[in-house]
mmCIF file of C-alpha atoms in Angstrom:
data_model
loop_
_atom_site.group_PDB
_atom_site.id
_atom_site.type_symbol
_atom_site.label_atom_id
_atom_site.label_comp_id
_atom_site.label_asym_id
_atom_site.label_seq_id
_atom_site.Cartn_x
_atom_site.Cartn_y
_atom_site.Cartn_z
ATOM 1 C CA GLU A 268 -12.582 7.456 -9.015
ATOM 2 C CA ASP A 269 -12.924 6.194 -5.470
ATOM 3 C CA GLU A 270 -15.565 3.648 -4.616
ATOM 4 C CA ALA A 271 -16.404 0.742 -2.375
ATOM 5 C CA VAL A 272 -16.897 -2.592 -4.106
ATOM 6 C CA ILE A 273 -18.233 -5.862 -2.700
ATOM 7 C CA ILE A 274 -16.770 -8.979 -4.281
ATOM 8 C CA TYR A 275 -18.254 -12.399 -3.646
ATOM 9 C CA GLU A 276 -15.968 -15.393 -3.677
ATOM 10 C CA ASN A 277 -17.006 -18.818 -2.420
ATOM 11 C CA GLU A 278 -20.265 -17.331 -1.109
ATOM 12 C CA GLU A 279 -18.365 -14.844 1.088
ATOM 13 C CA GLY A 280 -18.521 -11.113 0.492
ATOM 14 C CA TYR A 281 -15.465 -8.888 0.756
ATOM 15 C CA THR A 282 -15.748 -5.116 0.800
ATOM 16 C CA PHE A 283 -12.883 -3.237 -0.781
ATOM 17 C CA ASP A 284 -12.164 0.475 -0.906
ATOM 18 C CA VAL A 285 -11.195 0.804 -4.578
ATOM 19 C CA PHE A 286 -9.198 3.662 -6.100
ATOM 20 C CA THR A 287 -8.350 4.255 -9.756
ATOM 21 C CA LYS A 288 -5.708 6.421 -11.380
ATOM 22 C CA ASN A 289 -5.327 6.953 -15.113
ATOM 23 C CA GLY A 290 -2.517 8.737 -16.889
ATOM 24 C CA GLU A 291 0.007 8.653 -19.678
ATOM 25 C CA ILE A 292 3.665 7.626 -19.759
ATOM 26 C CA ASN A 293 5.684 8.413 -22.900
ATOM 27 C CA GLY A 294 2.480 8.667 -24.956
ATOM 28 C CA LYS A 295 1.068 5.370 -23.664
ATOM 29 C CA LYS A 296 -2.052 5.374 -21.479
ATOM 30 C CA TYR A 297 -1.942 3.528 -18.175
ATOM 31 C CA GLU A 298 -4.349 2.572 -15.429
ATOM 32 C CA ILE A 299 -3.706 1.734 -11.795
ATOM 33 C CA VAL A 300 -6.448 0.226 -9.645
ATOM 34 C CA ILE A 301 -5.777 -0.442 -5.983
ATOM 35 C CA ALA A 302 -8.079 -1.936 -3.363
ATOM 36 C CA TYR A 303 -7.775 -2.102 0.394
ATOM 37 C CA ASP A 304 -9.386 -4.511 2.812
ATOM 38 C CA ASP A 305 -7.967 -5.510 6.162
ATOM 39 C CA GLU A 306 -8.739 -9.171 5.392
ATOM 40 C CA ILE A 307 -6.235 -9.337 2.514
ATOM 41 C CA ASP A 308 -3.508 -11.853 3.373
ATOM 42 C CA PRO A 309 -0.200 -10.228 2.389
ATOM 43 C CA LYS A 310 1.527 -13.635 2.470
ATOM 44 C CA SER A 311 -0.466 -14.849 -0.525
ATOM 45 C CA ASN A 312 -1.129 -11.529 -2.281
ATOM 46 C CA VAL A 313 0.083 -11.057 -5.860
ATOM 47 C CA LEU A 314 0.317 -8.202 -8.331
ATOM 48 C CA TYR A 315 -2.309 -8.009 -11.093
ATOM 49 C CA SER A 316 -2.092 -6.873 -14.679
ATOM 50 C CA TYR A 317 -5.636 -7.658 -15.866
ATOM 51 C CA PHE A 318 -5.112 -11.143 -14.386
ATOM 52 C CA ALA A 319 -3.114 -12.375 -11.419
ATOM 53 C CA THR A 320 0.621 -12.670 -12.038
ATOM 54 C CA LYS A 321 3.073 -14.775 -10.062
ATOM 55 C CA ILE A 322 4.707 -11.642 -8.645
ATOM 56 C CA ASP A 323 4.398 -11.551 -4.845
ATOM 57 C CA PHE A 324 2.965 -8.292 -3.494
ATOM 58 C CA PRO A 325 3.378 -8.677 0.275
ATOM 59 C CA ILE A 326 1.150 -5.865 1.581
ATOM 60 C CA LYS A 327 -2.597 -5.614 2.341
ATOM 61 C CA TRP A 328 -3.443 -3.917 -0.959
ATOM 62 C CA LYS A 329 -4.708 -5.570 -4.133
ATOM 63 C CA CYS A 330 -2.976 -3.817 -7.012
ATOM 64 C CA HIS A 331 -3.613 -3.859 -10.732
ATOM 65 C CA ALA A 332 -1.616 -1.861 -13.246
ATOM 66 C CA THR A 333 -1.374 -2.013 -17.007
ATOM 67 C CA PHE A 334 2.221 -3.252 -17.135
ATOM 68 C CA ASP A 335 3.970 -4.460 -20.254
ATOM 69 C CA LEU A 336 4.350 -8.147 -19.431
ATOM 70 C CA LYS A 337 6.751 -10.774 -20.712
ATOM 71 C CA LEU A 338 5.314 -13.575 -22.854
ATOM 72 C CA ASP A 339 4.682 -15.757 -19.808
ATOM 73 C CA ARG A 340 2.260 -13.021 -18.498
ATOM 74 C CA ASN A 341 3.694 -13.602 -15.016
ATOM 75 C CA SER A 342 6.512 -11.073 -14.953
ATOM 76 C CA ILE A 343 6.961 -7.514 -16.145
ATOM 77 C CA LYS A 344 9.320 -6.329 -18.862
ATOM 78 C CA ALA A 345 12.342 -4.269 -17.858
ATOM 79 C CA SER A 346 11.214 -1.039 -19.542
ATOM 80 C CA LYS A 347 11.374 2.642 -18.591
ATOM 81 C CA GLU A 348 7.548 2.789 -18.789
ATOM 82 C CA ASN A 349 7.178 -0.077 -16.283
ATOM 83 C CA GLN A 350 9.713 1.593 -14.001
ATOM 84 C CA ILE A 351 7.692 4.830 -14.019
ATOM 85 C CA LEU A 352 4.460 2.862 -13.544
ATOM 86 C CA LEU A 353 5.922 1.077 -10.498
ATOM 87 C CA GLN A 354 6.922 4.436 -9.048
ATOM 88 C CA GLU A 355 3.387 5.764 -9.670
ATOM 89 C CA LEU A 356 1.990 2.646 -7.986
ATOM 90 C CA ALA A 357 4.112 3.180 -4.849
ATOM 91 C CA ILE A 358 3.076 6.843 -4.656
ATOM 92 C CA PHE A 359 -0.616 6.047 -5.249
ATOM 93 C CA ILE A 360 -0.777 3.329 -2.558
ATOM 94 C CA CYS A 361 0.921 5.517 0.059
ATOM 95 C CA ASP A 362 -1.185 8.583 -0.839
ATOM 96 C CA LYS A 363 -4.435 6.623 -0.519
ATOM 97 C CA ALA A 364 -3.307 5.021 2.735
ATOM 98 C CA SER A 365 -2.649 8.535 4.063
ATOM 99 C CA GLU A 366 -6.156 9.624 3.050
ATOM 100 C CA LEU A 367 -7.774 6.542 4.585
ATOM 101 C CA SER A 368 -5.812 6.903 7.829
ATOM 102 C CA LYS A 369 -8.136 9.747 8.853
ATOM 103 C CA ASN A 370 -10.845 7.131 9.445
ATOM 104 C CA ASN A 371 -8.851 3.927 9.818
ATOM 105 C CA TYR A 372 -6.015 3.463 12.285
ATOM 106 C CA LYS A 373 -4.935 0.244 10.523
ATOM 107 C CA MET A 374 -3.401 2.047 7.532
ATOM 108 C CA PHE A 375 0.122 1.878 8.950
ATOM 109 C CA ASP A 376 -0.185 -1.904 9.176
ATOM 110 C CA SER A 377 -1.592 -2.056 5.650
ATOM 111 C CA LEU A 378 1.725 -0.782 4.287
ATOM 112 C CA LEU A 379 3.965 -3.080 6.306
ATOM 113 C CA ARG A 380 5.514 -5.788 4.162
ATOM 114 C CA VAL A 381 5.587 -9.366 5.411
ATOM 115 C CA SER A 382 8.628 -9.836 3.163
ATOM 116 C CA GLN A 383 10.598 -7.839 0.620
ATOM 117 C CA PHE A 384 9.021 -7.118 -2.753
ATOM 118 C CA PRO A 385 10.515 -9.526 -5.296
ATOM 119 C CA LYS A 386 13.601 -8.586 -7.300
ATOM 120 C CA SER A 387 11.544 -8.946 -10.474
ATOM 121 C CA LEU A 388 10.088 -5.504 -9.656
ATOM 122 C CA ASN A 389 13.568 -3.972 -9.857
ATOM 123 C CA ILE A 390 14.323 -2.521 -13.271
ATOM 124 C CA LYS A 391 17.902 -1.570 -14.098
ATOM 125 C CA ASP A 392 18.982 0.826 -11.312
ATOM 126 C CA PHE A 393 15.417 1.144 -9.954
ATOM 127 C CA ASP A 394 14.826 -0.704 -6.654
ATOM 128 C CA PHE A 395 11.096 -1.039 -5.911
ATOM 129 C CA ASN A 396 11.695 -1.823 -2.210
ATOM 130 C CA ALA A 397 13.668 1.405 -1.781
ATOM 131 C CA GLU A 398 11.113 3.378 -3.794
ATOM 132 C CA PHE A 399 8.176 2.024 -1.789
ATOM 133 C CA ASP A 400 10.025 2.704 1.477
ATOM 134 C CA LYS A 401 10.633 6.310 0.425
ATOM 135 C CA TYR A 402 6.894 6.990 0.034
ATOM 136 C CA PHE A 403 5.917 4.837 3.029
ATOM 137 C CA TYR A 404 8.261 6.942 5.171
ATOM 138 C CA LYS A 405 6.411 10.107 4.021
ATOM 139 C CA ALA A 406 2.871 8.675 4.328
ATOM 140 C CA ASN A 407 0.776 10.103 7.176
ATOM 141 C CA VAL A 408 -0.417 6.749 8.480
ATOM 142 C CA LEU A 409 0.744 6.594 12.109
ATOM 143 C CA PRO A 410 -2.246 7.321 14.376
ATOM 144 C CA THR A 411 -1.802 9.748 17.255
ATOM 145 C CA PHE A 412 -3.771 10.487 20.413
ATOM 146 C CA ARG A 413 -4.838 13.782 18.816
ATOM 147 C CA SER A 414 -6.909 11.826 16.260
ATOM 148 C CA THR A 415 -4.513 12.779 13.495
ATOM 149 C CA SER A 416 -1.932 10.804 11.586
ATOM 150 C CA VAL A 417 1.751 11.523 11.177
ATOM 151 C CA SER A 418 4.544 10.095 9.059
ATOM 152 C CA LEU A 419 7.726 8.321 10.063
ATOM 153 C CA GLU A 420 9.489 11.245 8.394
ATOM 154 C CA SER A 421 8.166 13.551 11.144
ATOM 155 C CA GLN A 422 10.178 11.444 13.619
ATOM 156 C CA PRO A 423 7.430 10.797 16.170
ATOM 157 C CA TYR A 424 8.436 9.743 19.648
ATOM 158 C CA PHE A 425 7.795 6.097 20.522
ATOM 159 C CA TYR A 426 7.502 5.142 24.176
ATOM 160 C CA ASP A 427 9.089 1.927 25.453
ATOM 161 C CA ARG A 428 6.316 1.804 28.050
ATOM 162 C CA ALA A 429 3.275 3.910 28.777
ATOM 163 C CA PRO A 430 4.102 7.451 29.967
ATOM 164 C CA PHE A 431 3.457 8.185 33.668
ATOM 165 C CA PHE A 432 0.285 10.172 32.955
ATOM 166 C CA PHE A 433 -1.355 7.135 31.315
ATOM 167 C CA ASN A 434 -1.424 5.376 34.679
ATOM 168 C CA SER A 435 -3.984 7.863 36.008
ATOM 169 C CA ILE A 436 -6.041 7.525 32.835
ATOM 170 C CA MET A 437 -6.026 3.736 33.034
ATOM 171 C CA THR A 438 -6.985 3.617 36.732
ATOM 172 C CA HIS A 439 -9.712 6.291 36.649
ATOM 173 C CA ASP A 440 -12.788 6.352 34.507
ATOM 174 C CA ILE A 441 -12.599 9.531 32.527
#
């Protein structure tokens, strides 16, 4: 389900676009809940599994997933189920960012990491940074002048400076 939720903390209200995904991995039910708000500070953001963990999550998305945690409840177990759940999380975040980009040009920035995801999210030969990058590259989150969004995979052209025809647009009221 997709919904908007207002959370009050220290008498300030924050509005989040909240998205939920439920499924099953190897016979075990899982839930992923992600929330976007441009005010999220990616430098202090952490991953949640019912409660906050100590796992840095350096993007502008609050993320909860029903991971199997170690006894300290601050790190995830190195299991095949957690590996699949991390992959589902990366896909879900990038898919929702693509959907939201139709109305919000800040979605590209929402997926930019301020640092690498921690190594504790790597399980065996699974590298969460590489996995996230794979789906980020495919996400249609780059705004265009046609009021659409494209992916990095589509290899859009980036100008070093404004094209010549922008000069006439900037100097004339159109």
